[in-house]
Coordinates of C-alpha atoms and ligand atoms in Angstrom, one line a residue:
Chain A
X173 CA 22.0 49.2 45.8
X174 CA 22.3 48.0 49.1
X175 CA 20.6 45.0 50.2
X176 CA 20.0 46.0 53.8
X177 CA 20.0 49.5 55.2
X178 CA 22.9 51.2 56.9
X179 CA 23.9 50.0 60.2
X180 CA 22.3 46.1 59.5
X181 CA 25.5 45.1 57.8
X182 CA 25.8 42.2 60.5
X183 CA 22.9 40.8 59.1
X184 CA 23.7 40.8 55.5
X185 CA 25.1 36.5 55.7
X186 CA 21.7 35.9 56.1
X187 CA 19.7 37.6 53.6
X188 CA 20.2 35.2 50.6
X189 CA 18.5 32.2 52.5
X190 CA 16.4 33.9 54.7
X191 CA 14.7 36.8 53.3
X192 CA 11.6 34.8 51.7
X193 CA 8.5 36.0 49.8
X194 CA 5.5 34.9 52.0
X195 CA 4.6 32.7 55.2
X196 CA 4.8 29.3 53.4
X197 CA 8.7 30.2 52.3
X198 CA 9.4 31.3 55.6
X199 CA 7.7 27.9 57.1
X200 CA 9.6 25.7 54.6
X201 CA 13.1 27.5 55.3
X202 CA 12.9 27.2 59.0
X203 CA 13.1 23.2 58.2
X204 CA 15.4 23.5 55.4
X205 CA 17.6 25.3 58.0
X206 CA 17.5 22.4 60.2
X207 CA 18.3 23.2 64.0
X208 CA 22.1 24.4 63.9
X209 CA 20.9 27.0 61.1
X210 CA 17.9 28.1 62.8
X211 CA 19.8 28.6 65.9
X212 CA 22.4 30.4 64.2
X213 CA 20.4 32.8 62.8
X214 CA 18.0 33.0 65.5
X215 CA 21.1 34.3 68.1
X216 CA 22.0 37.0 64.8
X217 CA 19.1 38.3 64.8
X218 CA 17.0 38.1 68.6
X219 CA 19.4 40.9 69.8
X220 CA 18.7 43.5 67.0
X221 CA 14.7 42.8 66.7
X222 CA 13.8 45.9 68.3
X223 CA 16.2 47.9 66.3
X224 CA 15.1 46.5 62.8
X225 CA 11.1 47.3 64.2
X226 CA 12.4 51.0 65.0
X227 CA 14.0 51.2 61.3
X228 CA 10.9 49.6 59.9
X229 CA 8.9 51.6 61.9
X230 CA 9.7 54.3 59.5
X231 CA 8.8 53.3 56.6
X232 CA 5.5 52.2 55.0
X233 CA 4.4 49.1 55.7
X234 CA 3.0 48.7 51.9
X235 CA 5.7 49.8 50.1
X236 CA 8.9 49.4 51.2
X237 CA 12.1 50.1 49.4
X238 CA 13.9 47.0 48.8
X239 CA 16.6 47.2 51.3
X240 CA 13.9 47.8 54.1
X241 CA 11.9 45.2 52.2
X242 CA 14.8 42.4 52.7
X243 CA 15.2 43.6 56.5
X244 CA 11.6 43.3 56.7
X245 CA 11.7 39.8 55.7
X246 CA 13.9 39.0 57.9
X247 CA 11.9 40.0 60.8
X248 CA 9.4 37.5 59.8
X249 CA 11.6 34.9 59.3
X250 CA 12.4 35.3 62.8
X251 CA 8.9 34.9 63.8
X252 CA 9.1 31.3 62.7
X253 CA 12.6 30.3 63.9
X254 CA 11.0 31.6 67.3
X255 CA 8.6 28.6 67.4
X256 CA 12.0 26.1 67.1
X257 CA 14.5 28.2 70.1
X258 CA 11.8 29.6 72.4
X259 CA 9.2 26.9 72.3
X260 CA 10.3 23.7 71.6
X261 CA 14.1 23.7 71.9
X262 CA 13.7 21.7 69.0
X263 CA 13.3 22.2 65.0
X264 CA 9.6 20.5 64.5
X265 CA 7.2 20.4 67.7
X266 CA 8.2 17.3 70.2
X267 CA 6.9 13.9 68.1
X268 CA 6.3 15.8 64.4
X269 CA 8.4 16.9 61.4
X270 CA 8.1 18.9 58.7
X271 CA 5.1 18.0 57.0
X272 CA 4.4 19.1 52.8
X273 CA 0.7 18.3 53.2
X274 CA 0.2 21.4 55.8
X275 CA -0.5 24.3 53.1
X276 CA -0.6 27.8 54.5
X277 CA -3.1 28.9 51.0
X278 CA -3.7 32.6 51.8
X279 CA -1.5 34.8 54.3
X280 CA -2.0 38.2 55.2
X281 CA -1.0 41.3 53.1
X282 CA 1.7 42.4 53.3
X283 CA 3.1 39.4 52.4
Chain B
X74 CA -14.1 27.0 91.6
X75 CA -12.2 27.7 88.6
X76 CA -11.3 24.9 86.0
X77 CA -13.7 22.1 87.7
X78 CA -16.0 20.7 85.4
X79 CA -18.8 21.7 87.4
X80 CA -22.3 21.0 86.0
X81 CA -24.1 24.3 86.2
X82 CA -28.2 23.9 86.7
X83 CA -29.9 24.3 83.6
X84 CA -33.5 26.6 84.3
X85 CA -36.4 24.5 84.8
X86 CA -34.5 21.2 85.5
X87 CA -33.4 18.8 87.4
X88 CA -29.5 19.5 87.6
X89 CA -27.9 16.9 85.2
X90 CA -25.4 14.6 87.0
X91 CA -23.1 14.9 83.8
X92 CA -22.4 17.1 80.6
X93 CA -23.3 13.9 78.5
X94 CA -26.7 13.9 80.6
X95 CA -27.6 17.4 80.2
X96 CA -27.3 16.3 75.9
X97 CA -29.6 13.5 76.9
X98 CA -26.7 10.9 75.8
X99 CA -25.2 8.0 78.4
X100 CA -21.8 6.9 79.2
X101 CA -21.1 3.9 77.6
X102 CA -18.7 3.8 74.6
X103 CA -19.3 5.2 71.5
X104 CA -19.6 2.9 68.2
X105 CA -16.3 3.5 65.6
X106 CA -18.6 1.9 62.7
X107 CA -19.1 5.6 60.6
X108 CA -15.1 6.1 61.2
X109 CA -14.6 3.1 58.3
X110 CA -17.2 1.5 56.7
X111 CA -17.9 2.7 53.2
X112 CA -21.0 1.8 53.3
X113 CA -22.1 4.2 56.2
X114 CA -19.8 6.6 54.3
X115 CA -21.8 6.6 51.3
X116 CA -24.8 6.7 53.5
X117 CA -23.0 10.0 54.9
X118 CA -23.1 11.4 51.0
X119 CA -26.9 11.1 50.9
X120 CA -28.2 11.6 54.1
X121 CA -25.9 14.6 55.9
X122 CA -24.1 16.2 53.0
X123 CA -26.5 16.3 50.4
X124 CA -29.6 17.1 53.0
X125 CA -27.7 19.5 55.8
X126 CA -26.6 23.0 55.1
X127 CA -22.8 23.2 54.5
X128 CA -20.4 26.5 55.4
X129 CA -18.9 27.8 52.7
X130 CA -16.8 31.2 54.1
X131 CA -17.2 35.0 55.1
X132 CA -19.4 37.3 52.9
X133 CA -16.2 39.8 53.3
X134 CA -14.7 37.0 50.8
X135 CA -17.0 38.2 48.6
X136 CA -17.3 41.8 49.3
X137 CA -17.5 43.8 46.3
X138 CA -19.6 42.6 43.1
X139 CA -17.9 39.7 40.6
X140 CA -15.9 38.9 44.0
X141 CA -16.1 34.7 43.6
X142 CA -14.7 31.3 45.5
X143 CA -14.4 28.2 44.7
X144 CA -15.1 25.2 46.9
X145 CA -15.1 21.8 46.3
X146 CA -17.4 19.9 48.2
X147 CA -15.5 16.4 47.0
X148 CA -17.8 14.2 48.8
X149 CA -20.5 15.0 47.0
X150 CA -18.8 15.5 43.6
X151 CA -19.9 19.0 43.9
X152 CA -17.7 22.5 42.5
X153 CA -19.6 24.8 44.1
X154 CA -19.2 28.9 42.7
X155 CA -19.9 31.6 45.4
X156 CA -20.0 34.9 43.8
X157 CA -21.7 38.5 44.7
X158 CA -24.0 39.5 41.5
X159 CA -23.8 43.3 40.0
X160 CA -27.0 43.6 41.9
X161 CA -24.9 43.3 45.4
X162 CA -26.7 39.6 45.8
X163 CA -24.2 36.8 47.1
X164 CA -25.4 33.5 45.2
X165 CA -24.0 30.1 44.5
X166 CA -24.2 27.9 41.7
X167 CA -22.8 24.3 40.4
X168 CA -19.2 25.9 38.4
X169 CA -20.6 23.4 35.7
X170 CA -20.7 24.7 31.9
X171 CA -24.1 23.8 30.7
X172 CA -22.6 23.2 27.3
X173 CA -21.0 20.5 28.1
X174 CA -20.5 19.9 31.6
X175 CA -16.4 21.3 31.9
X176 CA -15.8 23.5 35.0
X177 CA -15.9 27.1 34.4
X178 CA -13.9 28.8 36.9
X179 CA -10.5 27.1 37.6
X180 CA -9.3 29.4 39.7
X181 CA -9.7 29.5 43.7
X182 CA -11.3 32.8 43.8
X183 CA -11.0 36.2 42.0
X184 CA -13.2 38.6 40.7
X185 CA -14.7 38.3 37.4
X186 CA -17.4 40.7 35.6
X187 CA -17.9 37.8 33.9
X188 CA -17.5 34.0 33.4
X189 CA -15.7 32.7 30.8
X190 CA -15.7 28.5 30.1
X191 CA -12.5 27.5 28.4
X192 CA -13.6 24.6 26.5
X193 CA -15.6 26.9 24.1
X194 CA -16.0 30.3 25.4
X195 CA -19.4 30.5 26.5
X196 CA -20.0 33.3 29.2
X197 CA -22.2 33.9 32.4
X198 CA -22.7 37.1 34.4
X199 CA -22.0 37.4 37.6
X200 CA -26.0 36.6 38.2
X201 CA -25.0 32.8 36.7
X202 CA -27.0 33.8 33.6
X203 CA -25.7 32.8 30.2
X204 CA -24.5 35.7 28.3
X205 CA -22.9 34.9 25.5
X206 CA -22.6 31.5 22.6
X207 CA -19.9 31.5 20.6
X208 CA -21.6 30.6 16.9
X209 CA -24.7 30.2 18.2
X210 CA -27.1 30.4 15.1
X211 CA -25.6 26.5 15.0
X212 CA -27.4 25.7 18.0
X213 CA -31.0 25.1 16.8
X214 CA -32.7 24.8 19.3
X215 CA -31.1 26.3 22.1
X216 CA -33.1 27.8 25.3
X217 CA -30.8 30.6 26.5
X218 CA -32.7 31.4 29.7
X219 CA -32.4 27.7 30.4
X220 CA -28.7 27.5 30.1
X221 CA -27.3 29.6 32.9
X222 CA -24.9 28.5 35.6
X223 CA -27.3 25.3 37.6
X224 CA -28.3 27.6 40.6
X225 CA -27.6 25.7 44.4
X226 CA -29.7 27.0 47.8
X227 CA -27.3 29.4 49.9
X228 CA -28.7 32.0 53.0
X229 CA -26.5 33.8 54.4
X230 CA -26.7 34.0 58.8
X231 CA -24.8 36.9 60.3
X232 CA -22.0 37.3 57.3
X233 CA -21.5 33.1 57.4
X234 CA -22.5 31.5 54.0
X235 CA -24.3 28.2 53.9
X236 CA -25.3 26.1 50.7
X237 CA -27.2 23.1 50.5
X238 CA -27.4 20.9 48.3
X239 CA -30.2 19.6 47.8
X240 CA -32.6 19.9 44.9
X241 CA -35.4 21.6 47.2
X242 CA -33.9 21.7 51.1
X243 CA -35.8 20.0 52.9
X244 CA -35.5 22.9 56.3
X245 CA -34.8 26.5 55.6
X246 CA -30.8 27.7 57.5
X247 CA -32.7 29.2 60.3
X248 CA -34.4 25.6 61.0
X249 CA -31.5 24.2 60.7
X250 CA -29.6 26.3 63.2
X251 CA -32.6 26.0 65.4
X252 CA -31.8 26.4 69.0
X253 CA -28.0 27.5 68.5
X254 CA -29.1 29.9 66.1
X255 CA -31.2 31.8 69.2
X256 CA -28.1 31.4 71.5
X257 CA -25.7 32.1 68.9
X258 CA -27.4 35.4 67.5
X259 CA -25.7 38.6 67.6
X260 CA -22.1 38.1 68.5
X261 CA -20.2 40.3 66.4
X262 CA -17.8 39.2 63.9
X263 CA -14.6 41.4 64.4
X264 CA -11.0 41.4 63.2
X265 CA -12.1 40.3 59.8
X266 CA -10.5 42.4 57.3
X267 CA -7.6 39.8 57.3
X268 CA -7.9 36.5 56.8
X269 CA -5.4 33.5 56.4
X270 CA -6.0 30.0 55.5
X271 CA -4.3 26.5 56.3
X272 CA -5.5 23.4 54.3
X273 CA -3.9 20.2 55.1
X274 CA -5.2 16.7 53.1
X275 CA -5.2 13.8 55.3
X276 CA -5.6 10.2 55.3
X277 CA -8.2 9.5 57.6
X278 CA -12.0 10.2 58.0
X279 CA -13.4 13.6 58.6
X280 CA -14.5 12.4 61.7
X281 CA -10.8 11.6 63.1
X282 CA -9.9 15.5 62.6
X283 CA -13.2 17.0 64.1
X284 CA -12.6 15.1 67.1
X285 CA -9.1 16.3 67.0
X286 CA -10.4 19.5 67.8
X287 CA -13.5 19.7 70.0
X288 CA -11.5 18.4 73.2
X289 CA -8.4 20.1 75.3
X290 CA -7.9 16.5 77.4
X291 CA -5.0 16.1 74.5
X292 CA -3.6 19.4 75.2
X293 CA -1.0 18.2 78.2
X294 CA 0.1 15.8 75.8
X295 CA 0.0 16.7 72.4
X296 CA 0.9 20.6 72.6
X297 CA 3.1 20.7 75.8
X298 CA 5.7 23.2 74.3
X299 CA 2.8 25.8 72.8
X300 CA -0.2 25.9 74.3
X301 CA -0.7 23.6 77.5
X302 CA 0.3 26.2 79.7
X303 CA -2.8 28.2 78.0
X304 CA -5.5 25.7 78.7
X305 CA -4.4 23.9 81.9
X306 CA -2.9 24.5 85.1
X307 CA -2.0 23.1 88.6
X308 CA -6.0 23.2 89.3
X309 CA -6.8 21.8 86.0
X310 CA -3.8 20.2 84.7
X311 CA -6.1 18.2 81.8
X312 CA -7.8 21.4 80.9
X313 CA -11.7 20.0 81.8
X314 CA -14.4 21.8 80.2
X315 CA -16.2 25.1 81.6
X316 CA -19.4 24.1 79.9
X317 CA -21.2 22.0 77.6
X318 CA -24.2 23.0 75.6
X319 CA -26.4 20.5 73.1
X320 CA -28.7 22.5 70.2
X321 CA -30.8 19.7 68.2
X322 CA -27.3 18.7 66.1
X323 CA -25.1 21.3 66.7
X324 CA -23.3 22.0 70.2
X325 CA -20.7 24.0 72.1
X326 CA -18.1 23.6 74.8
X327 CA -16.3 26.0 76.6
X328 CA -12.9 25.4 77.3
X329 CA -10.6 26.6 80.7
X330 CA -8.2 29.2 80.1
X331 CA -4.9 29.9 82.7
X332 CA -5.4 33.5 83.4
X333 CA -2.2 33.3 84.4
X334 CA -0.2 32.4 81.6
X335 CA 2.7 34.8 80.1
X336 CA 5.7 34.2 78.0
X337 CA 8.5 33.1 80.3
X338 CA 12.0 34.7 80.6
X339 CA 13.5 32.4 78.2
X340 CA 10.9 33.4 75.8
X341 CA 11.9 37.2 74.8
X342 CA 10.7 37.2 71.4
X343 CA 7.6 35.6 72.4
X344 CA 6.9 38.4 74.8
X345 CA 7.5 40.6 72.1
X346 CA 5.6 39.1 69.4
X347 CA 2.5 39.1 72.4
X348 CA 3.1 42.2 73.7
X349 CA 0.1 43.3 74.9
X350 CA 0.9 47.0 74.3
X351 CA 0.2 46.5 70.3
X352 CA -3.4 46.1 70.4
X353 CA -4.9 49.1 69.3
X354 CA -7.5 50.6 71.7
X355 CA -10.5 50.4 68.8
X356 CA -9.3 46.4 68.6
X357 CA -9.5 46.6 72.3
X358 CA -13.2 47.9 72.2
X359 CA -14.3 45.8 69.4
X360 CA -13.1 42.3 71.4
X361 CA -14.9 43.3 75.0
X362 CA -17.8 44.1 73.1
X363 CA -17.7 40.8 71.5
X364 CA -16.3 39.4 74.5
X365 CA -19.6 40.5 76.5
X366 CA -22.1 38.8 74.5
X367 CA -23.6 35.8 76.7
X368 CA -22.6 33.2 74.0
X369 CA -18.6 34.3 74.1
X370 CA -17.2 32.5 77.6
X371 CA -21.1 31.3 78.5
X372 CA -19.7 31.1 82.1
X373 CA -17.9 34.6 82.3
X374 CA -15.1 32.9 84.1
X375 CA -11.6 34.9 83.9
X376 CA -10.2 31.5 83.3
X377 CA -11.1 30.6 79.8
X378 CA -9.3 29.9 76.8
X379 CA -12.0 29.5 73.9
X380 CA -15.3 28.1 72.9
X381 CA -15.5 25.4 70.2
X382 CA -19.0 25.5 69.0
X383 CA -19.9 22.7 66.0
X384 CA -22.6 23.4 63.8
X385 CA -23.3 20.0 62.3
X386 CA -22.0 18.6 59.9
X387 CA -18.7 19.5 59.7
X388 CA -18.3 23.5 60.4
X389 CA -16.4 24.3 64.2
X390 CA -17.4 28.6 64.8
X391 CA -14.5 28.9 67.5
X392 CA -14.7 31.7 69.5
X393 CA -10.7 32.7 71.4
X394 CA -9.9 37.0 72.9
X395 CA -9.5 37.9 69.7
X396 CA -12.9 37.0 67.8
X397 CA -13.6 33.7 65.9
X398 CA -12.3 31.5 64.0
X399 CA -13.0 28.7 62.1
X400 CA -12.1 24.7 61.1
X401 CA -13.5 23.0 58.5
X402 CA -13.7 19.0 57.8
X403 CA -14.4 17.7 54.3
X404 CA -14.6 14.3 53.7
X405 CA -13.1 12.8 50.2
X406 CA -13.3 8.7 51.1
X407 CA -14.1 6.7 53.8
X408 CA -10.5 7.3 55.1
X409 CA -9.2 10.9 53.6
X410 CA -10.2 14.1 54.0
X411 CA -9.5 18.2 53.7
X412 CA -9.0 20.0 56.9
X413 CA -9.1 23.8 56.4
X414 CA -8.4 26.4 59.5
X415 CA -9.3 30.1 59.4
X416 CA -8.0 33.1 61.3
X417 CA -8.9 36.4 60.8
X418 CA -6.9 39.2 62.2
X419 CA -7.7 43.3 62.2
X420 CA -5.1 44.5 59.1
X421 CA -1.8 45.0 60.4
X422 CA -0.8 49.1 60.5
X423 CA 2.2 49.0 61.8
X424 CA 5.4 46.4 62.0
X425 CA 4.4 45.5 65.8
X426 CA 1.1 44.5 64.4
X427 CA 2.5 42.5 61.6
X428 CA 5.5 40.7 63.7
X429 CA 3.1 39.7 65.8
X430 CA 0.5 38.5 62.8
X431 CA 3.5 36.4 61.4
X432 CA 4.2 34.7 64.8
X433 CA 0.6 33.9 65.2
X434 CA 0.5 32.2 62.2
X435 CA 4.0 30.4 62.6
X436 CA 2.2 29.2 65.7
X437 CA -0.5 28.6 64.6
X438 CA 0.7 25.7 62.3
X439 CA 2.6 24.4 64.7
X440 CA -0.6 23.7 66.7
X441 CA -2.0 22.2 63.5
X442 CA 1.3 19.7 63.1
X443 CA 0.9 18.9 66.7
X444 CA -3.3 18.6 66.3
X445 CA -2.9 16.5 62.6
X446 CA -0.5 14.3 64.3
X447 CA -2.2 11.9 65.1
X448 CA -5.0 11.4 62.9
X449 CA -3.4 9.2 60.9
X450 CA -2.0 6.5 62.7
X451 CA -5.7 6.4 64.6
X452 CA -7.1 5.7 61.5
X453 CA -5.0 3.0 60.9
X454 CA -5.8 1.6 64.0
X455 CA -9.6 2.1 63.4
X456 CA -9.4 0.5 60.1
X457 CA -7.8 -2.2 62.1
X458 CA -11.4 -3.3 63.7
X459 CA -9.0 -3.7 67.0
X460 CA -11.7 -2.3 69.3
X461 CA -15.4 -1.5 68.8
X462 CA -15.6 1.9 69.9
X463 CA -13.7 4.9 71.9
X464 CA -14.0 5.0 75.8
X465 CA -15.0 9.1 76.1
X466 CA -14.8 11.3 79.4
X467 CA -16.9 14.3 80.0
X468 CA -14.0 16.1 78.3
X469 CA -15.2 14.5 75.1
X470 CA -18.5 14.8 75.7
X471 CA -18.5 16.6 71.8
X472 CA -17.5 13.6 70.2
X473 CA -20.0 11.7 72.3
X474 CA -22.6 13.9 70.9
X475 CA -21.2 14.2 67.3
X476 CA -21.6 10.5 66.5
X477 CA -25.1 10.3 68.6
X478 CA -25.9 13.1 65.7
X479 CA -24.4 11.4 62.8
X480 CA -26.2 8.3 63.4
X481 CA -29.5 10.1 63.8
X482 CA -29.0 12.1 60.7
X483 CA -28.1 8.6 58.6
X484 CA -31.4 6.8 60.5
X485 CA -33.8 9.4 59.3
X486 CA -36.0 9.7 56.3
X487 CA -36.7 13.2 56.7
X488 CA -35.0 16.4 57.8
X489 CA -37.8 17.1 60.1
X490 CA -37.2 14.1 61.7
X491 CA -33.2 14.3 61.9
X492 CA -33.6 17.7 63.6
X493 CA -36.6 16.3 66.3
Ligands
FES553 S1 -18.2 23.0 27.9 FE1 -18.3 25.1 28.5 S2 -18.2 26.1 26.6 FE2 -18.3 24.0 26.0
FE2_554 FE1 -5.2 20.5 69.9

């Protein structure tokens, strides 16, 4: 099976480290990434955002096949890297770093 | 005059000449002594978290029957069970096996018809009564109706859940709100059915990260690439307070919003993420209903950011556009403690709803790493015994009235008194 859906082949370099389970993944890969891979995939995917929320847009938001399910998760992911590019021009806000002791214990559904 | 800290006249008064007036406090600086001494700490443990009434969460946590938390209350030694009975009634007990004294429910919360202990299976309902004893013709003398879950005080005010600990509280939750509980009244909890929860341990005092978040005079600082341009501008570049309110322990301060503020062109997936265009028109209706209560923005100003309302001890009820929220401080030592923050958002329908969830929370924790960034390395230069006290503006005027309250609460022998 595919592991994005047709016409989101562009993105497919990026699934394997990017397309996390929940908020907390998502938070800890945008540090793993450092700032050259949150960059990277930041400029892949800011271009096609509103073209993976029309695809997404159609189908349902609890229960997604799989292949809309990874392009879902990227889409989040992108929400995070966001916080690096377009606020701080830097991976951790100006004078922090990533910190383990910051726990993000219950996120929204769906995940 | 938007964004001055401009002491409104209170009814019946003289005007104050300054927010710290108006809470009937001075200007002088404020003692560090309950930031580090263990003995004060300890005194904390008796005399404010054993005697005041402590949040616990939402009754929506709760909602349906055999719906439980858990919350540790690690000051006080406490495991404290929240859970809604068969009968629909919300009540809280010590999670302490009256066998012999192993926690019963290990996880965080759930829903269980029934309790289980898994030292040697004795059961409780879901009203804390003791159900079932494995073997139990070997207990001889064994008082069933004595050996339920150890029951702990908890009311309930507008869907908020309070325990207290002690044996018999000494004031009822309405006494204890008092005042704030008459302002306060009314203002309708929305947005709820989603909530999402950051818990960060640190190593300082409780007190460090309050203070950390009852004050926007660190915003310019601390949080110039997120949310400065939200609380200050050219008028108000340190973001001084709207208002300031004092209730008997508890308090409030409003806090100066730039009316102006939008993502800039550099920021496209910001502006997508806060498109305005995905709020949902009952969303819309629920906030400006909430948004017209007197308590929500006291002054009505269009330039207003949020209300950070304490209830004492440790509880901030933070009021922003989009309905409240919530931070909680739990002391573990002199010099460590839990900090817990809250969100609730409406349940996300669509994908713009949910993008826009997810970059709220990313940004959300960023605030919190640039908010807990600190509160470290000032503890370490409180434990130091450097200086005596803090130097506070009227931007501060909350932590000013926060220790004024702590010290009262540790002076007095009696509730009554501490709430006088
Ligand atoms: S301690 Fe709970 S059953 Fe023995
Ligand atoms: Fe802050």
């Amino acid at each position: 099976m595919a592991l994005l859906p047709d016409g989101f082949a562009d993105l497919l370099p990026f699934v394997a480290q990017w397309a996390k389970d929940d908020v907390q993944e998502r938070h800890r890969q945008r540090f793993a990434a450092g700032m050259d891979g949150v960059q990277a995939f930041y400029d892949a995917l800011a271009p096609r955002a509103t073209d993976m929320m029309a695809y997404l847009d159609t189908v349902p938001l609890d229960d997604m096949p799989e292949e809309a399910a990874n392009l879902y998760k990227l889409l989040m992911a992108l929400a995070h890297v966001t916080l690096s590019v377009e606020h701080h021009g830097e991976l951790a806000p100006p004078g922090t770093a990533f910190n383990p002791a910051v726990q993000i214990v219950r996120g929204p559904a769906p995940a | 005059m938007r964004g001055q800290a401009e002491i409104l006249p209170l009814e019946g008064n003289e005007q104050p000449a300054s927010f710290a007036a108006r809470g009937g406090m001075d200007n002088g600086p404020v003692p560090l002594e309950s930031y580090r001494s263990p003995e004060l700490f300890a005194l904390e443990r008796e005399r404010v978290f054993r005697r005041a009434w402590l949040f616990m969460g939402r009754v929506e946590r709760v909602a349906k029957p055999g719906d439980f938390l858990v919350r540790e209350v690690e000051i006080c030694n406490a495991s404290i069970l929240i859970i809604r009975g068969k009968d629909g009634q919300v009540r809280a007990f010590h999670n302490v096996c009256p066998h012999r004294a192993n926690l019963v429910e290990t996880r965080r919360e759930g829903n269980a018809p029934a309790l289980v202990c898994r030292y040697h299976g004795w059961s409780f309902n879901n009203d804390g009564s003791l159900r079932g004893v494995p073997d139990q013709e070997m207990f001889l003398e064994l008082d069933k109706s004595k050996c339920g879950l150890p029951p702990v005080a908890l009311e309930i005010w507008n869907g908020w859940i309070f325990i207290n600990l002690a044996e018999k509280p000494e004031v009822s939750l309405d006494e204890f709100l008092g005042s704030f509980k008459d302002y306060y009244d009314g203002v309708e909890a929305i947005n709820l059915d989603c909530s999402v929860v950051i818990e960060t341990r640190l190593k300082c005092n409780w007190k460090v990260v309050a203070d950390a978040f009852v004050e926007a005079y660190h915003i310019p600082s601390i949080h110039r690439t997120t949310i400065k341009s939200m609380f200050s501008n050219r008028e108000n570049p340190f973001g001084r307070l709207l208002d300031a309110q004092f209730f008997g322990p508890h308090r409030t301060i409003s806090m100066f919003g730039n009316a102006e503020d939008t993502p800039r062109e550099d920021q496209p997936i910001v502006a997508l993420a806060r498109d305005p265009s995905i709020y949902r028109p009952e969303v819309l209706e629920a906030s400006a209903r909430y948004m017209s209560h007197p308590a929500v923005n006291p002054t009505k100003q269009p330039g207003w950011s949020m209300d950070a309302s304490t209830i004492f001890p440790n509880l901030n009820l933070d009021a922003g556009f989009n309905g409240q929220f919530t931070h909680e401080y739990w002391p573990v030592s002199v010099n460590e403690c839990l900090h817990r923050a809250t969100y609730y958002f409406p349940k996300p329908t669509n994908i713009r709803e949910r993008f826009q969830l997810e970059y709220m929370m990313a940004w959300f924790v960023d605030v919190i790493y640039e908010d807990l960034g600190n509160v470290e390395r000032t503890q370490r230069g409180i434990d130091s015994g450097a200086t005596k006290g803090m130097q506070l503006s009227e931007s501060e005027v909350s932590i000013r009235h926060s220790v004024q309250q702590i010290e009262k609460w540790l002076r007095a022998e009696t509730v009554a008194d501490a709430l006088q």
